[in-house]
mmCIF file of C-alpha atoms in Angstrom:
data_model
loop_
_atom_site.group_PDB
_atom_site.id
_atom_site.type_symbol
_atom_site.label_atom_id
_atom_site.label_comp_id
_atom_site.label_asym_id
_atom_site.label_seq_id
_atom_site.Cartn_x
_atom_site.Cartn_y
_atom_site.Cartn_z
ATOM 1 C CA MET A 797 -73.527 -80.845 191.595
ATOM 2 C CA PHE A 798 -71.620 -81.196 194.869
ATOM 3 C CA LYS A 799 -72.348 -77.789 196.426
ATOM 4 C CA GLU A 800 -74.625 -79.038 199.221
ATOM 5 C CA ALA A 801 -72.606 -82.245 199.686
ATOM 6 C CA ILE A 802 -69.435 -80.205 200.240
ATOM 7 C CA LYS A 803 -71.212 -78.021 202.799
ATOM 8 C CA LYS A 804 -72.345 -81.151 204.628
ATOM 9 C CA ASN A 805 -68.883 -82.703 204.721
ATOM 10 C CA LEU A 806 -67.206 -79.466 205.809
ATOM 11 C CA ASN A 807 -69.092 -79.836 209.100
ATOM 12 C CA TYR A 808 -66.823 -82.674 210.229
ATOM 13 C CA THR A 809 -63.758 -82.650 207.966
ATOM 14 C CA ARG A 810 -60.775 -81.025 209.646
ATOM 15 C CA PRO A 811 -57.039 -80.447 209.097
ATOM 16 C CA MET A 812 -54.179 -81.702 211.216
ATOM 17 C CA PHE A 813 -51.367 -79.146 211.145
ATOM 18 C CA ILE A 814 -47.880 -80.637 211.155
ATOM 19 C CA GLY A 815 -44.642 -78.881 212.072
ATOM 20 C CA GLU A 816 -41.394 -80.686 211.273
ATOM 21 C CA ARG A 817 -37.809 -79.790 212.157
ATOM 22 C CA PHE A 818 -34.610 -81.392 210.918
ATOM 23 C CA PHE A 819 -31.391 -81.795 212.893
ATOM 24 C CA ASN A 820 -29.458 -78.557 213.525
ATOM 25 C CA GLN A 821 -32.152 -76.551 211.738
ATOM 26 C CA THR A 822 -34.244 -73.764 213.261
ATOM 27 C CA LYS A 823 -36.739 -73.628 210.420
ATOM 28 C CA VAL A 824 -39.994 -75.484 211.036
ATOM 29 C CA ASN A 825 -41.483 -76.950 207.874
ATOM 30 C CA SER A 826 -45.255 -77.020 207.486
ATOM 31 C CA GLY A 827 -47.267 -80.122 206.567
ATOM 32 C CA ILE A 828 -50.928 -81.025 206.685
ATOM 33 C CA SER A 829 -53.297 -84.004 206.703
ATOM 34 C CA SER A 830 -57.051 -84.468 207.018
ATOM 35 C CA PHE A 831 -59.417 -86.298 209.347
ATOM 36 C CA ILE A 832 -63.138 -86.787 209.999
ATOM 37 C CA ILE A 833 -64.890 -86.257 213.343
ATOM 38 C CA LEU A 834 -66.904 -89.475 213.670
ATOM 39 C CA ASN A 835 -69.196 -88.939 216.630
ATOM 40 C CA ASP A 836 -69.818 -87.111 219.905
ATOM 41 C CA GLU A 837 -67.807 -89.665 221.906
ATOM 42 C CA GLY A 838 -64.431 -88.265 220.870
ATOM 43 C CA TYR A 839 -63.549 -90.495 217.918
ATOM 44 C CA VAL A 840 -62.003 -89.294 214.680
ATOM 45 C CA LEU A 841 -61.226 -91.248 211.513
ATOM 46 C CA THR A 842 -58.148 -90.863 209.338
ATOM 47 C CA CYS A 843 -55.583 -92.927 207.433
ATOM 48 C CA LYS A 844 -53.245 -95.272 209.244
ATOM 49 C CA HIS A 845 -50.252 -93.554 207.627
ATOM 50 C CA VAL A 846 -51.461 -90.265 209.147
ATOM 51 C CA ALA A 847 -51.844 -91.869 212.576
ATOM 52 C CA GLU A 848 -48.324 -93.260 212.268
ATOM 53 C CA LYS A 849 -47.040 -89.676 212.059
ATOM 54 C CA ILE A 850 -48.491 -89.062 215.505
ATOM 55 C CA ILE A 851 -46.769 -92.147 216.907
ATOM 56 C CA LEU A 852 -43.553 -91.095 215.166
ATOM 57 C CA ALA A 853 -43.758 -87.635 216.744
ATOM 58 C CA ASN A 854 -43.697 -89.138 220.241
ATOM 59 C CA GLU A 855 -40.831 -91.489 219.387
ATOM 60 C CA LEU A 856 -38.759 -88.696 217.866
ATOM 61 C CA GLU A 857 -39.386 -86.397 220.826
ATOM 62 C CA ASN A 858 -38.290 -89.014 223.367
ATOM 63 C CA LYS A 859 -35.146 -89.737 221.365
ATOM 64 C CA TYR A 860 -34.285 -86.051 220.973
ATOM 65 C CA ARG A 861 -34.769 -85.306 224.685
ATOM 66 C CA SER A 862 -32.406 -88.156 225.515
ATOM 67 C CA TYR A 863 -29.881 -86.691 223.102
ATOM 68 C CA LEU A 864 -30.123 -83.226 224.693
ATOM 69 C CA LYS A 865 -29.356 -84.698 228.109
ATOM 70 C CA GLU A 866 -26.068 -86.095 226.787
ATOM 71 C CA ILE A 867 -24.650 -83.089 224.920
ATOM 72 C CA ASP A 868 -23.672 -80.987 227.962
ATOM 73 C CA GLY A 869 -19.910 -80.666 228.320
ATOM 74 C CA LYS A 870 -19.102 -82.576 225.138
ATOM 75 C CA ASN A 871 -16.197 -81.402 222.980
ATOM 76 C CA ILE A 872 -16.411 -81.367 219.180
ATOM 77 C CA LYS A 873 -15.107 -84.917 218.767
ATOM 78 C CA GLU A 874 -17.365 -86.311 221.486
ATOM 79 C CA LEU A 875 -20.334 -84.440 220.025
ATOM 80 C CA SER A 876 -19.618 -85.934 216.616
ATOM 81 C CA GLU A 877 -19.607 -89.403 218.126
ATOM 82 C CA LEU A 878 -22.841 -88.668 219.950
ATOM 83 C CA ASN A 879 -24.466 -87.576 216.682
ATOM 84 C CA LYS A 880 -23.401 -90.863 215.114
ATOM 85 C CA LYS A 881 -24.798 -92.776 218.078
ATOM 86 C CA TYR A 882 -28.207 -91.201 217.564
ATOM 87 C CA GLY A 883 -27.980 -91.263 213.763
ATOM 88 C CA TYR A 884 -28.367 -87.499 213.538
ATOM 89 C CA THR A 885 -27.389 -85.784 210.281
ATOM 90 C CA GLU A 886 -28.638 -82.651 208.542
ATOM 91 C CA GLU A 887 -31.216 -84.799 206.716
ATOM 92 C CA GLU A 888 -32.571 -86.443 209.872
ATOM 93 C CA LEU A 889 -36.008 -85.492 211.175
ATOM 94 C CA VAL A 890 -35.761 -84.824 214.916
ATOM 95 C CA GLN A 891 -39.061 -83.227 215.937
ATOM 96 C CA VAL A 892 -42.688 -83.306 214.785
ATOM 97 C CA ARG A 893 -45.545 -81.295 216.280
ATOM 98 C CA ASN A 894 -49.150 -82.229 215.393
ATOM 99 C CA VAL A 895 -52.150 -79.999 216.083
ATOM 100 C CA PHE A 896 -55.724 -81.178 215.501
ATOM 101 C CA MET A 897 -57.687 -78.168 214.408
ATOM 102 C CA ASN A 898 -61.216 -77.185 215.400
ATOM 103 C CA CYS A 899 -62.411 -80.519 216.744
ATOM 104 C CA PHE A 900 -62.417 -81.005 220.536
ATOM 105 C CA GLU A 901 -61.972 -78.239 223.084
ATOM 106 C CA ASN A 902 -59.301 -79.070 225.690
ATOM 107 C CA GLY A 903 -59.269 -82.725 224.673
ATOM 108 C CA ASN A 904 -56.451 -85.233 225.152
ATOM 109 C CA LEU A 905 -55.540 -87.952 222.694
ATOM 110 C CA GLU A 906 -56.041 -91.178 224.634
ATOM 111 C CA LYS A 907 -55.402 -93.946 222.099
ATOM 112 C CA ILE A 908 -54.918 -94.833 218.438
ATOM 113 C CA ILE A 909 -56.515 -97.917 216.913
ATOM 114 C CA ALA A 910 -55.075 -98.837 213.518
ATOM 115 C CA HIS A 911 -56.407 -101.439 211.119
ATOM 116 C CA ASN A 912 -54.086 -104.432 210.959
ATOM 117 C CA LYS A 913 -54.191 -104.507 207.154
ATOM 118 C CA TYR A 914 -55.737 -101.440 205.526
ATOM 119 C CA ASP A 915 -54.873 -97.752 205.617
ATOM 120 C CA ILE A 916 -57.415 -96.611 208.195
ATOM 121 C CA ALA A 917 -57.230 -95.697 211.871
ATOM 122 C CA VAL A 918 -59.362 -94.123 214.581
ATOM 123 C CA LEU A 919 -58.162 -91.804 217.319
ATOM 124 C CA LYS A 920 -59.930 -91.415 220.664
ATOM 125 C CA PHE A 921 -59.964 -88.085 222.504
ATOM 126 C CA THR A 922 -61.015 -87.743 226.136
ATOM 127 C CA ASN A 923 -61.659 -85.024 228.737
ATOM 128 C CA PHE A 924 -62.880 -82.537 226.126
ATOM 129 C CA THR A 925 -65.297 -79.801 227.157
ATOM 130 C CA ALA A 926 -66.958 -79.310 223.780
ATOM 131 C CA ILE A 927 -67.082 -80.645 220.223
ATOM 132 C CA ASN A 928 -66.874 -78.138 217.416
ATOM 133 C CA THR A 929 -69.628 -79.732 215.355
ATOM 134 C CA ASP A 930 -73.085 -81.192 215.848
ATOM 135 C CA VAL A 931 -73.156 -82.822 212.397
ATOM 136 C CA PHE A 932 -71.422 -86.154 211.793
ATOM 137 C CA PRO A 933 -70.787 -88.223 208.658
ATOM 138 C CA THR A 934 -73.227 -90.733 207.216
ATOM 139 C CA PHE A 935 -71.592 -93.747 205.590
ATOM 140 C CA SER A 936 -73.087 -95.348 202.503
ATOM 141 C CA LYS A 937 -73.881 -99.057 202.702
ATOM 142 C CA ASN A 938 -74.702 -99.323 198.992
ATOM 143 C CA ASP A 939 -72.469 -101.185 196.567
ATOM 144 C CA ILE A 940 -69.742 -99.009 195.078
ATOM 145 C CA GLU A 941 -69.683 -99.179 191.294
ATOM 146 C CA PRO A 942 -67.598 -97.592 188.510
ATOM 147 C CA GLY A 943 -69.221 -94.592 186.884
ATOM 148 C CA GLU A 944 -70.577 -92.968 190.050
ATOM 149 C CA SER A 945 -69.684 -89.310 190.476
ATOM 150 C CA VAL A 946 -67.703 -88.591 193.623
ATOM 151 C CA CYS A 947 -65.962 -85.706 195.325
ATOM 152 C CA LYS A 948 -63.056 -85.780 197.753
ATOM 153 C CA LEU A 949 -62.451 -83.118 200.364
ATOM 154 C CA GLY A 950 -59.390 -82.302 202.423
ATOM 155 C CA PHE A 951 -56.676 -79.793 203.158
ATOM 156 C CA PRO A 952 -53.832 -79.808 200.621
ATOM 157 C CA TRP A 953 -51.266 -76.998 200.274
ATOM 158 C CA PRO A 954 -50.780 -75.808 203.871
ATOM 159 C CA THR A 955 -51.136 -72.026 203.979
ATOM 160 C CA TYR A 956 -51.039 -71.598 207.746
ATOM 161 C CA ASP A 957 -48.203 -69.969 209.669
ATOM 162 C CA CYS A 958 -48.309 -71.072 213.282
ATOM 163 C CA PHE A 959 -45.084 -72.920 214.219
ATOM 164 C CA SER A 960 -41.686 -71.640 215.296
ATOM 165 C CA PHE A 961 -38.612 -73.090 217.013
ATOM 166 C CA ASN A 962 -37.735 -71.988 220.537
ATOM 167 C CA LYS A 963 -33.950 -72.225 220.930
ATOM 168 C CA LYS A 964 -34.132 -71.937 224.726
ATOM 169 C CA THR A 965 -36.394 -74.941 225.134
ATOM 170 C CA SER A 966 -35.281 -76.729 221.938
ATOM 171 C CA ASP A 967 -38.930 -77.213 221.104
ATOM 172 C CA ILE A 968 -41.426 -76.555 218.321
ATOM 173 C CA GLU A 969 -44.051 -74.199 219.639
ATOM 174 C CA ILE A 970 -47.105 -72.312 218.445
ATOM 175 C CA LYS A 971 -46.429 -68.656 217.673
ATOM 176 C CA ARG A 972 -48.173 -66.012 219.730
ATOM 177 C CA ASP A 973 -49.520 -64.427 216.551
ATOM 178 C CA ALA A 974 -50.161 -67.788 214.882
ATOM 179 C CA SER A 975 -52.329 -67.850 211.779
ATOM 180 C CA PHE A 976 -54.521 -70.958 211.715
ATOM 181 C CA GLU A 977 -56.115 -70.324 208.347
ATOM 182 C CA THR A 978 -55.945 -72.863 205.549
ATOM 183 C CA PRO A 979 -58.815 -73.553 203.146
ATOM 184 C CA ALA A 980 -60.379 -76.913 202.364
ATOM 185 C CA PHE A 981 -60.159 -78.009 198.746
ATOM 186 C CA PRO A 982 -62.676 -80.269 196.938
ATOM 187 C CA ILE A 983 -61.908 -82.184 193.753
ATOM 188 C CA ASP A 984 -64.479 -84.191 191.821
ATOM 189 C CA GLY A 985 -64.297 -87.161 189.480
ATOM 190 C CA MET A 986 -65.830 -90.602 189.111
ATOM 191 C CA ILE A 987 -65.196 -94.096 190.388
ATOM 192 C CA THR A 988 -63.162 -95.866 187.718
ATOM 193 C CA ARG A 989 -62.307 -99.274 189.172
ATOM 194 C CA ILE A 990 -62.721 -101.422 192.266
ATOM 195 C CA VAL A 991 -59.465 -102.283 194.062
ATOM 196 C CA ARG A 992 -58.936 -105.778 195.463
ATOM 197 C CA ASP A 993 -56.243 -107.057 197.806
ATOM 198 C CA GLU A 994 -54.129 -110.173 197.324
ATOM 199 C CA ASP A 995 -56.975 -112.304 198.701
ATOM 200 C CA GLY A 996 -59.431 -110.914 196.169
ATOM 201 C CA THR A 997 -61.306 -108.823 198.752
ATOM 202 C CA ASN A 998 -62.779 -105.516 197.577
ATOM 203 C CA PHE A 999 -61.318 -102.999 200.010
ATOM 204 C CA ALA A 1000 -60.930 -99.773 198.053
ATOM 205 C CA PHE A 1001 -61.870 -97.980 194.865
ATOM 206 C CA GLU A 1002 -60.043 -95.912 192.292
ATOM 207 C CA THR A 1003 -61.099 -92.424 191.202
ATOM 208 C CA SER A 1004 -60.430 -90.615 187.942
ATOM 209 C CA THR A 1005 -58.820 -87.712 189.788
ATOM 210 C CA PRO A 1006 -55.944 -87.920 192.284
ATOM 211 C CA GLY A 1007 -56.049 -87.282 195.965
ATOM 212 C CA LEU A 1008 -53.852 -84.258 196.577
ATOM 213 C CA LYS A 1009 -51.054 -84.324 199.132
ATOM 214 C CA GLY A 1010 -52.706 -83.332 202.414
ATOM 215 C CA GLN A 1011 -56.132 -84.778 201.559
ATOM 216 C CA SER A 1012 -55.245 -88.169 203.063
ATOM 217 C CA GLY A 1013 -57.873 -89.032 205.663
ATOM 218 C CA GLY A 1014 -60.501 -86.789 204.112
ATOM 219 C CA PRO A 1015 -63.891 -88.078 202.900
ATOM 220 C CA VAL A 1016 -64.812 -89.249 199.416
ATOM 221 C CA PHE A 1017 -68.565 -88.799 199.017
ATOM 222 C CA ASN A 1018 -71.441 -88.917 196.537
ATOM 223 C CA THR A 1019 -73.770 -86.104 195.440
ATOM 224 C CA ASN A 1020 -75.923 -86.673 198.549
ATOM 225 C CA GLY A 1021 -72.897 -86.107 200.766
ATOM 226 C CA ASP A 1022 -72.831 -89.715 201.979
ATOM 227 C CA VAL A 1023 -69.289 -90.954 202.626
ATOM 228 C CA LEU A 1024 -68.186 -93.755 200.275
ATOM 229 C CA GLY A 1025 -64.648 -93.921 201.659
ATOM 230 C CA ILE A 1026 -61.620 -91.899 202.711
ATOM 231 C CA GLN A 1027 -58.749 -90.776 200.521
ATOM 232 C CA SER A 1028 -55.728 -93.014 201.079
ATOM 233 C CA ALA A 1029 -53.217 -92.797 198.234
ATOM 234 C CA THR A 1030 -52.541 -91.669 194.684
ATOM 235 C CA THR A 1031 -51.169 -93.880 191.934
ATOM 236 C CA SER A 1032 -49.417 -92.686 188.778
ATOM 237 C CA LEU A 1033 -49.874 -94.851 185.684
ATOM 238 C CA ASP A 1034 -47.733 -94.543 182.571
ATOM 239 C CA LEU A 1035 -49.793 -93.369 179.590
ATOM 240 C CA MET A 1036 -46.891 -94.003 177.192
ATOM 241 C CA PHE A 1037 -47.711 -90.741 175.419
ATOM 242 C CA ASP A 1038 -44.087 -89.616 175.487
ATOM 243 C CA ILE A 1039 -43.163 -86.302 173.869
ATOM 244 C CA ASP A 1040 -39.791 -85.617 172.308
ATOM 245 C CA THR A 1041 -40.050 -82.747 169.855
ATOM 246 C CA ASN A 1042 -39.284 -79.105 169.089
ATOM 247 C CA VAL A 1043 -41.940 -76.440 169.664
ATOM 248 C CA ILE A 1044 -42.166 -72.639 169.331
ATOM 249 C CA ARG A 1045 -42.442 -70.632 172.538
ATOM 250 C CA ASN A 1046 -42.212 -66.818 172.558
ATOM 251 C CA ASN A 1047 -41.006 -66.912 168.940
ATOM 252 C CA LYS A 1048 -38.161 -69.255 169.834
ATOM 253 C CA GLU A 1049 -37.726 -72.905 169.070
ATOM 254 C CA ILE A 1050 -37.166 -75.054 172.158
ATOM 255 C CA HIS A 1051 -36.882 -78.786 172.699
ATOM 256 C CA VAL A 1052 -39.510 -80.543 174.830
ATOM 257 C CA SER A 1053 -39.031 -84.016 176.259
ATOM 258 C CA GLU A 1054 -41.762 -85.253 178.563
ATOM 259 C CA LYS A 1055 -43.236 -88.541 179.766
ATOM 260 C CA GLN A 1056 -46.990 -88.607 180.313
ATOM 261 C CA PHE A 1057 -48.653 -90.139 183.386
ATOM 262 C CA ILE A 1058 -52.195 -90.174 184.742
ATOM 263 C CA ASN A 1059 -52.690 -89.639 188.478
ATOM 264 C CA LEU A 1060 -55.565 -91.560 190.076
ATOM 265 C CA GLY A 1061 -56.916 -91.562 193.622
ATOM 266 C CA ILE A 1062 -57.303 -94.611 195.876
ATOM 267 C CA ALA A 1063 -59.943 -94.526 198.623
ATOM 268 C CA ILE A 1064 -60.585 -97.113 201.337
ATOM 269 C CA SER A 1065 -64.250 -98.119 200.981
ATOM 270 C CA SER A 1066 -67.024 -97.368 203.452
ATOM 271 C CA GLU A 1067 -67.729 -101.111 203.754
ATOM 272 C CA VAL A 1068 -64.241 -101.736 205.141
ATOM 273 C CA ILE A 1069 -64.473 -98.659 207.361
ATOM 274 C CA MET A 1070 -67.842 -99.642 208.859
ATOM 275 C CA LYS A 1071 -66.676 -103.187 209.603
ATOM 276 C CA PHE A 1072 -63.587 -101.768 211.315
ATOM 277 C CA LEU A 1073 -65.755 -99.452 213.419
ATOM 278 C CA ASP A 1074 -68.141 -102.306 214.285
ATOM 279 C CA ASP A 1075 -65.233 -104.520 215.332
ATOM 280 C CA ASN A 1076 -64.110 -101.802 217.753
ATOM 281 C CA ASN A 1077 -67.621 -100.914 219.021
ATOM 282 C CA ILE A 1078 -67.408 -97.362 217.686
ATOM 283 C CA LYS A 1079 -70.704 -95.744 216.786
ATOM 284 C CA TYR A 1080 -71.347 -94.075 213.447
ATOM 285 C CA ASN A 1081 -74.231 -93.033 211.211
ATOM 286 C CA VAL A 1082 -75.424 -94.994 208.179
ATOM 287 C CA ALA A 1083 -77.084 -93.237 205.244
ATOM 288 C CA ILE A 1084 -80.760 -94.085 204.828
#
């Protein structure tokens, strides 16, 4: 049902690779998010909470570089006090490295424009020499209604291996033999309910299947491939089908206690997205 629509959306849906390092750790943890290349002017669309990770990366880096300048010549007691000053513990995130994959060649991130209320943001790249697509999304202007079949696309479960920690520079860097392979993953379902904000404005819709961790910022589209929204969040609702019983497994009786929940996706609607783009004079395509 969605075979051609998935092919269409793969043209402009991309992953953002994330490398994270915690204080006093040399291991770099891998994360991932999704984004959509909007047009040939260097704009991409994603969730505001994804864009905030980019802002956080810069803030963390500035703080950590200031810390490194102060540690020279410190004894153990002074170093402990310095750690307290900066709030650094083993659980504290100190560095984040973000890499936008397969979008703009040699481009620089110039600015981030976040919606003042909803979970959407656009990023503007400049000075790029090429764009790695000539197909861009078409946004649906039709009313979104429960019962319509939809598919969401993004990049959950990071399988890449490209980051390492350089002890000499105290920096997260890309490995020389970095593997930048991670597959996109589609998941289908239907629109179940319209989501309204506290003012009663329709700004999002619920889907019968969840958005997977890493799909945030990826498109939610119909069978034609037209974008109805972007994946923003997942909610878990209590089904109250609790289990507390004994069952037989491998010829042995075991006790099972489990609480049942349903996981549902939340997508910011194309109507909200298009108004946001119009307000910021950003061009986009509308489905005919």
